[in-house]
Amino acid sequence: MVKVYYNGDVNEEVLSGKKIAVIGYGSQGHAHALNLKESGADVVVGVRKGKSFNKAASDGVEVTTVKEAAAQADVVMVLLPDEQQQKVYEEEIKDQLQPGNALVFAHGFNVHFNQIVPPEFVDVFLVAPKGPGHLVRRTFEDGAGVPALFAVYQDVTGQAKDLALAYAKAIGGARAGVLETTFKEETETDLFGEQAVLCGGLTSLVKAGFETLVEAGYQPELAYFECLHELKLIVDLMYEDGMAGMRYSISDTAQWGDFVSGPRVVDARVKESMKEVLNDIQSGKFAKDWIVENQVNRPQFNAINNRESEHQIETVGRKLREMMPFVKPKRKEVVASAKN
Ligand code: NDP
Ligand code: MG
Ligand code: MG
């Protein structure tokens, strides 16, 4: 079995006396900065002027420019969008790094795909929470945590692993469990998970189910409840008690249908497609296409995003959720952008 690190296994002392710059104050950035601060770390946020900058200031965190934060810090955690990291790193971070500093990421994308080539005189590691930033913050406040991965890419001080673990502990990760990995494994599995299962697989499955019912003449509102809303209740059971625990709670009829029909829907062809997706990730094709898409200002990304947000499942869902005020989005900007 792989070693899983918990709070008791980690010496947070290696962080004492070190200044940590959290670059970016978005989903992950706000969670890391606030959790680190409440764990007693010396934190400065570096971000461009604007929405995030103002939010950091109103949250009571020390905030300055990216360049200034990177210059002050011993540990520089880069929590910018992956597709922005190379540019900001080249222009505002690189020249601020001193020998023995640590350059840290929450996802291996830019280092693994050679978009950022760190100087050889700094430690380089990643600490990647396996969950959205808003949950990294919320679970921390609740005394819990989101599991995290760490990986050491370059260790010049001899302390990189201890630093990574201390950082993971300070953001709450070691309350849930911290696993060691490599930049390659973290990057490839993270991309695969979000594409094949968590985001891509799930939205396509839900949409296909919704469309099948609606095209067969069933009410869209009912199809929404059946294929999307109820999903959370099922996922919560799986999260708490595994697939067997979920199956214990559903009816035997549902369980029999699960056994005989699930593999007909997600069949051997789906697994073949998953292998193709994984191949494109491993070969660097996915990364290359995404980098080019950004270089030409995202024509496909924007077109698909617009088309998807107008899908019937969204228009029906927005109306139904308005009648369920207890199903409140935790991120208010999602609602704002959906209504615009
Ligand atoms: P977000 O998009 O939520 O936040 C990005 C932050 O960077 C914002 O504060 C934004 O400020 C700032 N920013 C963007 N461009 C610039 C720029 N040119 N100069 C200065 N600041 C800039 O990012 P995420 O938190 O989603 O992702 C950060 C990293 O964490 C990524 O590597 C990602 O892969 C990783 N990660 C993310 C997870 C998640 O839950 N989202 C999960 C695990 C890892 P502004 O408000 O001005 O736009
Ligand atoms: Mg990811
Ligand atoms: Mg049912």
Short mmCIF file of C-alpha atoms and ligand atoms in Angstrom, two decimals:
data_model
loop_
_atom_site.label_atom_id
_atom_site.label_comp_id
_atom_site.label_asym_id
_atom_site.label_seq_id
_atom_site.Cartn_x
_atom_site.Cartn_y
_atom_site.Cartn_z
CA MET A 1 0.00 0.00 0.00
CA VAL A 2 1.10 3.52 -0.77
CA LYS A 3 1.97 5.69 2.24
CA VAL A 4 -0.74 8.18 3.13
CA TYR A 5 0.45 11.10 5.27
CA TYR A 6 -1.78 12.53 8.01
CA ASN A 7 -1.33 15.50 10.36
CA GLY A 8 0.70 13.47 12.86
CA ASP A 9 3.23 12.48 10.18
CA VAL A 10 4.04 16.05 9.20
CA ASN A 11 6.42 18.57 10.75
CA GLU A 12 5.04 22.02 10.00
CA GLU A 13 8.11 23.68 11.60
CA VAL A 14 9.91 23.72 8.22
CA LEU A 15 7.56 26.52 7.17
CA SER A 16 8.27 28.73 10.17
CA GLY A 17 10.19 31.87 9.31
CA LYS A 18 9.35 31.39 5.63
CA LYS A 19 7.22 33.84 3.69
CA ILE A 20 4.75 32.26 1.29
CA ALA A 21 3.52 34.14 -1.78
CA VAL A 22 0.21 32.87 -3.10
CA ILE A 23 0.04 34.05 -6.72
CA GLY A 24 -3.59 34.38 -7.80
CA TYR A 25 -6.64 34.71 -5.60
CA GLY A 26 -9.23 32.63 -7.45
CA SER A 27 -10.73 29.26 -6.61
CA GLN A 28 -7.53 27.73 -5.20
CA GLY A 29 -5.72 30.97 -4.35
CA HIS A 30 -8.24 32.30 -1.84
CA ALA A 31 -8.47 28.91 -0.14
CA HIS A 32 -4.70 28.42 0.14
CA ALA A 33 -4.06 31.97 1.33
CA LEU A 34 -6.74 31.95 4.02
CA ASN A 35 -6.03 28.40 5.22
CA LEU A 36 -2.26 29.06 5.38
CA LYS A 37 -2.83 32.27 7.29
CA GLU A 38 -5.12 30.61 9.81
CA SER A 39 -2.52 27.85 10.21
CA GLY A 40 -0.05 30.52 11.32
CA ALA A 41 1.95 30.92 8.11
CA ASP A 42 3.31 34.24 6.88
CA VAL A 43 1.35 34.85 3.67
CA VAL A 44 1.32 37.51 0.99
CA VAL A 45 -0.98 37.34 -2.02
CA GLY A 46 0.26 38.51 -5.43
CA VAL A 47 -2.35 39.27 -8.07
CA ARG A 48 -3.15 41.86 -10.73
CA LYS A 49 -5.37 44.82 -9.82
CA GLY A 50 -9.07 44.00 -10.13
CA LYS A 51 -11.72 41.72 -8.70
CA SER A 52 -9.39 39.23 -7.01
CA PHE A 53 -7.12 41.95 -5.66
CA ASN A 54 -10.08 43.70 -4.03
CA LYS A 55 -11.41 40.45 -2.63
CA ALA A 56 -8.07 39.58 -1.04
CA ALA A 57 -7.90 43.04 0.51
CA SER A 58 -11.44 42.80 1.88
CA ASP A 59 -10.67 39.32 3.27
CA GLY A 60 -7.90 40.97 5.30
CA VAL A 61 -5.00 39.28 3.49
CA GLU A 62 -1.81 41.19 2.69
CA VAL A 63 -1.94 41.73 -1.09
CA THR A 64 0.38 43.29 -3.63
CA THR A 65 1.55 42.84 -7.23
CA VAL A 66 2.71 39.45 -8.47
CA LYS A 67 6.26 40.73 -8.84
CA GLU A 68 6.43 42.23 -5.37
CA ALA A 69 4.93 39.15 -3.69
CA ALA A 70 7.33 36.83 -5.52
CA ALA A 71 10.26 39.07 -4.57
CA GLN A 72 9.38 38.97 -0.86
CA ALA A 73 8.73 35.26 -0.62
CA ASP A 74 10.74 32.12 0.11
CA VAL A 75 7.95 29.91 -1.22
CA VAL A 76 6.07 30.99 -4.36
CA MET A 77 2.83 29.09 -5.00
CA VAL A 78 1.51 29.69 -8.52
CA LEU A 79 -2.30 29.59 -8.51
CA LEU A 80 -3.02 31.36 -11.78
CA PRO A 81 -5.10 29.72 -14.52
CA ASP A 82 -2.87 27.10 -16.17
CA GLU A 83 -3.04 28.84 -19.55
CA GLN A 84 -1.83 32.16 -18.03
CA GLN A 85 1.01 30.76 -15.98
CA GLN A 86 3.78 30.77 -18.56
CA LYS A 87 3.34 34.44 -19.47
CA VAL A 88 3.06 35.68 -15.88
CA TYR A 89 5.95 33.45 -14.80
CA GLU A 90 8.25 34.81 -17.54
CA GLU A 91 7.29 38.44 -17.00
CA GLU A 92 6.83 38.73 -13.24
CA ILE A 93 8.04 35.71 -11.28
CA LYS A 94 11.16 34.22 -12.85
CA ASP A 95 13.53 37.10 -12.10
CA GLN A 96 12.39 37.30 -8.48
CA LEU A 97 13.45 33.75 -7.60
CA GLN A 98 16.48 33.44 -5.32
CA PRO A 99 18.66 30.35 -4.79
CA GLY A 100 17.00 28.04 -2.27
CA ASN A 101 13.50 29.43 -2.81
CA ALA A 102 10.67 27.05 -3.64
CA LEU A 103 8.54 27.31 -6.77
CA VAL A 104 5.27 25.50 -6.20
CA PHE A 105 2.23 24.51 -8.28
CA ALA A 106 -1.18 22.95 -7.65
CA HIS A 107 -1.14 21.16 -11.00
CA GLY A 108 1.84 19.87 -12.95
CA PHE A 109 0.62 20.99 -16.40
CA ASN A 110 3.10 23.76 -17.20
CA VAL A 111 6.20 22.05 -15.85
CA HIS A 112 5.32 18.62 -17.23
CA PHE A 113 4.53 19.97 -20.70
CA ASN A 114 7.66 22.21 -20.67
CA GLN A 115 5.80 25.52 -20.71
CA ILE A 116 7.68 26.60 -17.59
CA VAL A 117 11.29 25.53 -17.18
CA PRO A 118 12.32 26.41 -13.61
CA PRO A 119 15.88 27.52 -12.87
CA GLU A 120 18.04 24.76 -11.39
CA PHE A 121 18.67 26.67 -8.12
CA VAL A 122 15.15 26.43 -6.65
CA ASP A 123 13.10 23.63 -5.15
CA VAL A 124 10.16 22.73 -7.35
CA PHE A 125 7.19 20.76 -6.06
CA LEU A 126 3.45 20.58 -6.32
CA VAL A 127 0.68 20.35 -3.76
CA ALA A 128 -2.58 19.53 -5.52
CA PRO A 129 -5.80 19.38 -3.55
CA LYS A 130 -8.11 16.78 -5.08
CA GLY A 131 -11.14 19.06 -4.99
CA PRO A 132 -12.40 22.51 -5.98
CA GLY A 133 -10.89 25.48 -4.16
CA HIS A 134 -14.16 26.48 -2.58
CA LEU A 135 -14.29 23.10 -0.86
CA VAL A 136 -10.63 23.40 0.18
CA ARG A 137 -11.74 26.49 2.09
CA ARG A 138 -15.13 25.31 3.32
CA THR A 139 -13.92 21.93 4.62
CA PHE A 140 -10.98 23.64 6.37
CA GLU A 141 -13.37 25.99 8.16
CA ASP A 142 -15.41 22.94 9.19
CA GLY A 143 -12.30 21.35 10.75
CA ALA A 144 -11.97 18.86 7.89
CA GLY A 145 -9.96 18.89 4.66
CA VAL A 146 -9.71 17.86 1.02
CA PRO A 147 -7.18 15.09 0.22
CA ALA A 148 -4.09 16.29 -1.60
CA LEU A 149 -1.24 15.00 -3.75
CA PHE A 150 2.34 16.21 -3.56
CA ALA A 151 5.29 15.66 -5.87
CA VAL A 152 8.88 16.82 -5.81
CA TYR A 153 10.32 17.77 -9.20
CA GLN A 154 13.55 19.37 -8.05
CA ASP A 155 15.11 19.33 -4.57
CA VAL A 156 18.06 21.67 -4.09
CA THR A 157 17.65 22.38 -0.38
CA GLY A 158 17.11 18.77 0.70
CA GLN A 159 13.88 20.03 2.29
CA ALA A 160 11.49 19.96 -0.67
CA LYS A 161 9.53 16.93 0.49
CA ASP A 162 9.19 18.24 4.06
CA LEU A 163 8.11 21.62 2.73
CA ALA A 164 5.51 20.07 0.45
CA LEU A 165 4.06 18.04 3.30
CA ALA A 166 4.05 21.04 5.66
CA TYR A 167 2.28 23.10 3.01
CA ALA A 168 -0.28 20.35 2.43
CA LYS A 169 -0.89 20.17 6.17
CA ALA A 170 -1.29 23.94 6.50
CA ILE A 171 -4.05 24.03 3.87
CA GLY A 172 -5.88 21.17 5.62
CA GLY A 173 -4.95 18.37 3.21
CA ALA A 174 -3.29 16.15 5.81
CA ARG A 175 -6.55 16.00 7.77
CA ALA A 176 -7.91 13.91 4.88
CA GLY A 177 -4.71 12.27 3.62
CA VAL A 178 -1.77 13.26 1.44
CA LEU A 179 -0.23 11.00 -1.21
CA GLU A 180 3.12 11.25 -2.99
CA THR A 181 3.12 11.27 -6.78
CA THR A 182 5.17 12.63 -9.70
CA PHE A 183 4.49 15.64 -11.93
CA LYS A 184 3.80 13.24 -14.80
CA GLU A 185 1.35 11.09 -12.86
CA GLU A 186 -0.47 14.04 -11.27
CA THR A 187 -0.80 15.89 -14.58
CA GLU A 188 -1.95 12.94 -16.64
CA THR A 189 -4.37 11.50 -14.09
CA ASP A 190 -5.84 14.92 -13.26
CA LEU A 191 -6.50 15.66 -16.93
CA PHE A 192 -7.88 12.18 -17.50
CA GLY A 193 -10.15 12.30 -14.45
CA GLU A 194 -11.71 15.62 -15.35
CA GLN A 195 -12.11 14.72 -19.03
CA ALA A 196 -13.30 11.13 -18.89
CA VAL A 197 -15.20 10.94 -15.62
CA LEU A 198 -15.65 13.96 -13.37
CA CYS A 199 -16.52 16.74 -15.79
CA GLY A 200 -16.61 15.51 -19.40
CA GLY A 201 -17.91 12.01 -18.80
CA LEU A 202 -20.48 13.15 -16.28
CA THR A 203 -21.96 16.07 -18.24
CA SER A 204 -22.17 13.96 -21.40
CA LEU A 205 -23.85 11.12 -19.50
CA VAL A 206 -26.39 13.45 -17.87
CA LYS A 207 -27.13 15.24 -21.15
CA ALA A 208 -27.56 11.97 -23.07
CA GLY A 209 -29.99 10.70 -20.43
CA PHE A 210 -31.96 13.95 -20.41
CA GLU A 211 -32.16 14.10 -24.22
CA THR A 212 -33.21 10.44 -24.47
CA LEU A 213 -36.18 11.03 -22.17
CA VAL A 214 -37.20 14.36 -23.72
CA GLU A 215 -36.94 13.02 -27.29
CA ALA A 216 -39.16 10.11 -26.22
CA GLY A 217 -41.84 12.62 -25.20
CA TYR A 218 -41.36 12.77 -21.43
CA GLN A 219 -41.58 16.11 -19.60
CA PRO A 220 -38.25 18.02 -19.55
CA GLU A 221 -38.78 19.05 -15.91
CA LEU A 222 -39.14 15.43 -14.88
CA ALA A 223 -36.12 14.47 -17.00
CA TYR A 224 -34.10 17.18 -15.25
CA PHE A 225 -34.96 15.87 -11.79
CA GLU A 226 -34.30 12.28 -12.84
CA CYS A 227 -31.00 12.75 -14.66
CA LEU A 228 -29.38 15.74 -12.97
CA HIS A 229 -30.86 16.77 -9.64
CA GLU A 230 -31.00 13.28 -8.18
CA LEU A 231 -27.39 12.65 -9.16
CA LYS A 232 -26.11 14.55 -6.14
CA LEU A 233 -28.02 12.34 -3.76
CA ILE A 234 -26.50 9.24 -5.35
CA VAL A 235 -23.00 10.73 -5.46
CA ASP A 236 -23.25 11.71 -1.79
CA LEU A 237 -23.94 8.08 -0.92
CA MET A 238 -21.00 6.88 -3.02
CA TYR A 239 -18.76 9.53 -1.42
CA GLU A 240 -19.74 8.44 2.06
CA ASP A 241 -19.79 4.68 1.60
CA GLY A 242 -18.52 3.60 -1.80
CA MET A 243 -20.55 2.03 -4.59
CA ALA A 244 -21.63 -0.86 -2.38
CA GLY A 245 -22.91 1.63 0.22
CA MET A 246 -24.90 3.47 -2.43
CA ARG A 247 -26.35 0.20 -3.68
CA TYR A 248 -27.36 -0.71 -0.14
CA SER A 249 -29.56 2.41 -0.01
CA ILE A 250 -31.29 2.09 -3.37
CA SER A 251 -34.10 -0.37 -4.07
CA ASP A 252 -33.26 -3.86 -5.31
CA THR A 253 -35.04 -2.98 -8.54
CA ALA A 254 -32.71 -0.01 -9.00
CA GLN A 255 -29.73 -2.20 -8.14
CA TRP A 256 -30.74 -4.91 -10.64
CA GLY A 257 -31.16 -2.20 -13.31
CA ASP A 258 -27.75 -0.83 -12.35
CA PHE A 259 -26.19 -4.29 -12.85
CA VAL A 260 -27.86 -5.19 -16.15
CA SER A 261 -28.14 -1.78 -17.86
CA GLY A 262 -25.15 0.20 -16.60
CA PRO A 263 -22.62 -1.89 -18.57
CA ARG A 264 -24.86 -1.62 -21.70
CA VAL A 265 -24.60 2.18 -21.52
CA VAL A 266 -20.98 2.51 -20.48
CA ASP A 267 -19.75 -0.43 -22.51
CA ALA A 268 -16.44 -1.66 -23.92
CA ARG A 269 -16.54 1.05 -26.62
CA VAL A 270 -16.59 3.72 -23.92
CA LYS A 271 -13.46 2.25 -22.39
CA GLU A 272 -11.81 2.21 -25.83
CA SER A 273 -12.66 5.91 -26.17
CA MET A 274 -11.26 6.53 -22.70
CA LYS A 275 -7.99 4.93 -23.81
CA GLU A 276 -7.89 7.28 -26.80
CA VAL A 277 -8.46 10.25 -24.48
CA LEU A 278 -5.64 9.02 -22.24
CA ASN A 279 -3.34 8.57 -25.24
CA ASP A 280 -3.93 12.18 -26.32
CA ILE A 281 -3.06 13.33 -22.81
CA GLN A 282 0.09 11.20 -22.58
CA SER A 283 1.35 12.18 -26.04
CA GLY A 284 0.92 15.89 -25.27
CA LYS A 285 -1.68 16.32 -28.04
CA PHE A 286 -4.38 17.57 -25.67
CA ALA A 287 -1.98 20.07 -24.07
CA LYS A 288 -0.74 21.32 -27.43
CA ASP A 289 -4.27 21.82 -28.79
CA TRP A 290 -5.33 23.68 -25.63
CA ILE A 291 -2.26 25.94 -25.73
CA VAL A 292 -2.96 26.79 -29.39
CA GLU A 293 -6.66 27.38 -28.68
CA ASN A 294 -5.60 29.98 -26.09
CA GLN A 295 -3.09 31.58 -28.45
CA VAL A 296 -5.91 32.28 -30.94
CA ASN A 297 -8.27 33.59 -28.22
CA ARG A 298 -10.42 30.52 -27.72
CA PRO A 299 -12.82 30.48 -30.69
CA GLN A 300 -13.89 26.86 -30.13
CA PHE A 301 -13.98 27.12 -26.34
CA ASN A 302 -16.28 30.15 -26.52
CA ALA A 303 -18.55 28.72 -29.21
CA ILE A 304 -19.05 25.44 -27.34
CA ASN A 305 -19.51 27.24 -24.04
CA ASN A 306 -22.28 29.41 -25.52
CA ARG A 307 -24.01 26.45 -27.14
CA GLU A 308 -23.84 24.37 -23.96
CA SER A 309 -25.19 27.12 -21.72
CA GLU A 310 -28.27 27.38 -23.97
CA HIS A 311 -29.05 23.66 -23.83
CA GLN A 312 -32.59 22.86 -22.71
CA ILE A 313 -31.28 21.14 -19.58
CA GLU A 314 -29.91 24.53 -18.48
CA THR A 315 -33.00 26.62 -19.23
CA VAL A 316 -35.27 24.08 -17.53
CA GLY A 317 -32.83 23.67 -14.65
CA ARG A 318 -32.54 27.39 -13.95
CA LYS A 319 -36.32 27.68 -13.58
CA LEU A 320 -36.60 24.65 -11.32
CA ARG A 321 -33.70 25.73 -9.12
CA GLU A 322 -35.28 29.16 -8.62
CA MET A 323 -38.13 27.32 -6.90
CA MET A 324 -35.67 25.48 -4.65
CA PRO A 325 -33.95 28.28 -2.73
CA PHE A 326 -32.30 25.65 -0.53
CA VAL A 327 -30.29 24.54 -3.59
CA LYS A 328 -28.21 27.69 -3.50
CA PRO A 329 -25.08 27.96 -5.62
CA LYS A 330 -22.11 28.48 -3.36
CA ARG A 331 -20.49 30.53 -6.11
CA LYS A 332 -22.68 33.58 -6.74
CA GLU A 333 -20.85 34.49 -9.95
CA VAL A 334 -22.19 31.29 -11.59
CA VAL A 335 -25.73 32.59 -11.19
CA ALA A 336 -24.77 36.07 -12.33
CA SER A 337 -23.10 34.81 -15.51
CA ALA A 338 -25.94 32.38 -16.23
CA LYS A 339 -28.46 35.22 -16.08
CA ASN A 340 -26.50 37.57 -18.32
P1 NDP B 1 -8.87 30.70 -11.04
O1 NDP B 1 -9.21 30.94 -12.47
O2 NDP B 1 -9.98 30.41 -10.08
O3 NDP B 1 -8.08 31.95 -10.44
C1 NDP B 1 -7.10 32.59 -11.14
C2 NDP B 1 -6.53 33.76 -10.36
O4 NDP B 1 -5.43 34.26 -11.11
C3 NDP B 1 -7.50 34.92 -10.19
O5 NDP B 1 -7.25 35.53 -8.95
C4 NDP B 1 -7.12 35.85 -11.33
O6 NDP B 1 -7.38 37.22 -11.03
C5 NDP B 1 -5.62 35.65 -11.36
N1 NDP B 1 -5.05 35.98 -12.66
C6 NDP B 1 -5.45 35.54 -13.88
N2 NDP B 1 -4.66 36.03 -14.83
C7 NDP B 1 -3.74 36.80 -14.20
C8 NDP B 1 -2.65 37.59 -14.66
N3 NDP B 1 -2.37 37.67 -15.97
N4 NDP B 1 -1.91 38.24 -13.74
C9 NDP B 1 -2.20 38.15 -12.43
N5 NDP B 1 -3.22 37.43 -11.92
C10 NDP B 1 -3.98 36.76 -12.81
O7 NDP B 1 -7.78 29.52 -11.02
P2 NDP B 1 -7.88 28.13 -10.23
O8 NDP B 1 -7.82 28.38 -8.77
O9 NDP B 1 -9.00 27.30 -10.80
O10 NDP B 1 -6.54 27.41 -10.72
C11 NDP B 1 -5.27 27.73 -10.17
C12 NDP B 1 -4.37 26.49 -10.26
O11 NDP B 1 -4.89 25.49 -9.39
C13 NDP B 1 -4.29 25.84 -11.63
O12 NDP B 1 -2.98 25.36 -11.80
C14 NDP B 1 -5.27 24.69 -11.54
O13 NDP B 1 -4.98 23.61 -12.43
C15 NDP B 1 -5.05 24.27 -10.11
N6 NDP B 1 -6.16 23.53 -9.51
C16 NDP B 1 -7.41 24.06 -9.55
C17 NDP B 1 -8.46 23.41 -8.95
C18 NDP B 1 -9.77 24.11 -8.81
O14 NDP B 1 -10.50 23.78 -7.90
N7 NDP B 1 -10.16 25.07 -9.62
C19 NDP B 1 -8.28 22.08 -8.34
C20 NDP B 1 -6.90 21.67 -8.22
C21 NDP B 1 -5.89 22.37 -8.83
P3 NDP B 1 -8.60 38.07 -11.69
O15 NDP B 1 -9.72 38.05 -10.71
O16 NDP B 1 -8.03 39.42 -11.87
O17 NDP B 1 -8.97 37.40 -12.99
MG MG B 2 -7.56 19.78 -13.22
MG MG B 3 -35.56 5.99 -9.23
#
